Amino acid sequence: MTNIIIRKNKDGEYLGFKLEGHAGSGEYGKDIVCAAISILSINTVNSLEKFTDDNFTCDADPERGYIEVKSEGGFSKDADLLMRSFELGITGVYKQYGNEFLNIKFEEV
């Protein structure tokens, strides 16, 4: 199962996200749930780097199925849109495949 945490401050502004674990919806290399959330998270990180000037950290360990993105001071307007897009995609995968493979938690920091 992949555990996903989307972090926001008390005003609802994004502070980052963390994914950990493998979905396990199929054998290695054919796990479409894991592929979907991997693409969404990697594309979000790449987009944050390419299309914004935001300062954030990204830590990843593919073997553990781990990626964590943090912005201590919050994100800019452009980065916020990318984070909303990430949340939309992740919740869409969750709605399609249910809680058998994904656990999504929203955390207020």
CSV table of C-alpha atoms in Angstrom, one decimal:
chain,number,residue,atom,x,y,z
A,1,MET,CA,0.0,0.0,0.0
A,2,THR,CA,1.1,3.5,-0.7
A,3,ASN,CA,0.6,6.1,2.1
A,4,ILE,CA,0.2,9.6,0.8
A,5,ILE,CA,0.3,12.7,3.0
A,6,ILE,CA,-0.6,16.1,1.6
A,7,ARG,CA,0.5,18.9,4.0
A,8,LYS,CA,-1.1,22.3,4.3
A,9,ASN,CA,-0.9,25.1,6.8
A,10,LYS,CA,-3.9,26.3,8.8
A,11,ASP,CA,-4.9,28.6,5.9
A,12,GLY,CA,-5.0,25.7,3.5
A,13,GLU,CA,-1.8,26.6,1.7
A,14,TYR,CA,0.3,23.7,0.5
A,15,LEU,CA,3.6,22.9,2.3
A,16,GLY,CA,4.4,19.7,0.5
A,17,PHE,CA,3.6,16.0,0.2
A,18,LYS,CA,5.0,12.6,1.1
A,19,LEU,CA,4.5,9.2,-0.6
A,20,GLU,CA,5.8,6.0,0.9
A,21,GLY,CA,5.3,2.3,-0.1
A,22,HIS,CA,4.4,0.4,-3.2
A,23,ALA,CA,0.7,0.1,-4.2
A,24,GLY,CA,0.9,-3.6,-4.9
A,25,SER,CA,-1.9,-3.6,-7.4
A,26,GLY,CA,0.1,-5.8,-9.8
A,27,GLU,CA,3.4,-7.5,-10.2
A,28,TYR,CA,6.5,-5.4,-10.5
A,29,GLY,CA,6.6,-3.5,-13.7
A,30,LYS,CA,2.9,-3.9,-14.3
A,31,ASP,CA,1.5,-2.1,-11.3
A,32,ILE,CA,-0.6,0.6,-12.9
A,33,VAL,CA,-1.6,2.3,-9.6
A,34,CYS,CA,2.1,2.7,-8.6
A,35,ALA,CA,2.9,3.9,-12.1
A,36,ALA,CA,0.2,6.5,-12.0
A,37,ILE,CA,1.1,8.0,-8.6
A,38,SER,CA,4.8,7.9,-9.5
A,39,ILE,CA,4.2,9.8,-12.7
A,40,LEU,CA,2.1,12.4,-10.9
A,41,SER,CA,4.6,12.9,-8.1
A,42,ILE,CA,7.7,13.0,-10.4
A,43,ASN,CA,6.0,15.3,-12.8
A,44,THR,CA,5.0,17.7,-10.0
A,45,VAL,CA,8.6,17.9,-8.7
A,46,ASN,CA,9.9,18.4,-12.3
A,47,SER,CA,7.3,21.1,-12.9
A,48,LEU,CA,8.0,22.9,-9.6
A,49,GLU,CA,11.7,22.9,-10.6
A,50,LYS,CA,11.2,24.0,-14.2
A,51,PHE,CA,8.3,26.5,-14.0
A,52,THR,CA,8.8,28.2,-10.6
A,53,ASP,CA,11.5,29.8,-8.6
A,54,ASP,CA,10.3,28.3,-5.4
A,55,ASN,CA,12.7,27.0,-2.8
A,56,PHE,CA,11.7,23.5,-1.7
A,57,THR,CA,13.4,20.2,-0.8
A,58,CYS,CA,12.9,16.8,-2.4
A,59,ASP,CA,14.1,13.5,-0.9
A,60,ALA,CA,13.5,10.2,-2.7
A,61,ASP,CA,14.2,6.5,-2.4
A,62,PRO,CA,12.7,4.6,-5.3
A,63,GLU,CA,13.3,1.2,-3.7
A,64,ARG,CA,11.1,2.1,-0.7
A,65,GLY,CA,8.6,3.9,-3.0
A,66,TYR,CA,9.4,7.1,-1.1
A,67,ILE,CA,9.4,10.7,-2.1
A,68,GLU,CA,8.9,13.8,0.0
A,69,VAL,CA,8.6,17.4,-1.0
A,70,LYS,CA,8.7,20.2,1.5
A,71,SER,CA,8.5,24.0,1.3
A,72,GLU,CA,9.1,25.6,4.7
A,73,GLY,CA,7.7,29.0,3.7
A,74,GLY,CA,4.9,27.8,1.5
A,75,PHE,CA,4.6,27.9,-2.3
A,76,SER,CA,4.1,30.7,-4.8
A,77,LYS,CA,0.9,31.1,-6.7
A,78,ASP,CA,2.3,29.2,-9.7
A,79,ALA,CA,3.6,26.4,-7.5
A,80,ASP,CA,0.2,26.3,-5.6
A,81,LEU,CA,-1.5,25.5,-8.9
A,82,LEU,CA,0.9,22.7,-9.6
A,83,MET,CA,0.2,21.3,-6.1
A,84,ARG,CA,-3.5,21.5,-6.6
A,85,SER,CA,-3.1,19.6,-9.9
A,86,PHE,CA,-1.1,17.0,-8.0
A,87,GLU,CA,-3.9,16.7,-5.4
A,88,LEU,CA,-6.5,16.4,-8.1
A,89,GLY,CA,-4.6,13.6,-9.9
A,90,ILE,CA,-3.8,11.7,-6.7
A,91,THR,CA,-7.4,11.9,-5.5
A,92,GLY,CA,-8.6,10.8,-8.9
A,93,VAL,CA,-6.4,7.7,-8.7
A,94,TYR,CA,-7.7,7.0,-5.2
A,95,LYS,CA,-11.4,7.3,-6.4
A,96,GLN,CA,-10.6,4.9,-9.3
A,97,TYR,CA,-8.8,2.3,-7.3
A,98,GLY,CA,-10.1,2.8,-3.8
A,99,ASN,CA,-8.4,2.3,-0.4
A,100,GLU,CA,-7.1,-1.2,-1.2
A,101,PHE,CA,-3.9,0.3,-2.7
A,102,LEU,CA,-3.7,3.9,-1.5
A,103,ASN,CA,-4.2,5.7,1.8
A,104,ILE,CA,-4.5,9.5,1.5
A,105,LYS,CA,-4.2,11.7,4.5
A,106,PHE,CA,-4.4,15.5,4.7
A,107,GLU,CA,-2.2,17.0,7.4
A,108,GLU,CA,-2.4,20.5,8.8
A,109,VAL,CA,1.0,21.7,9.9
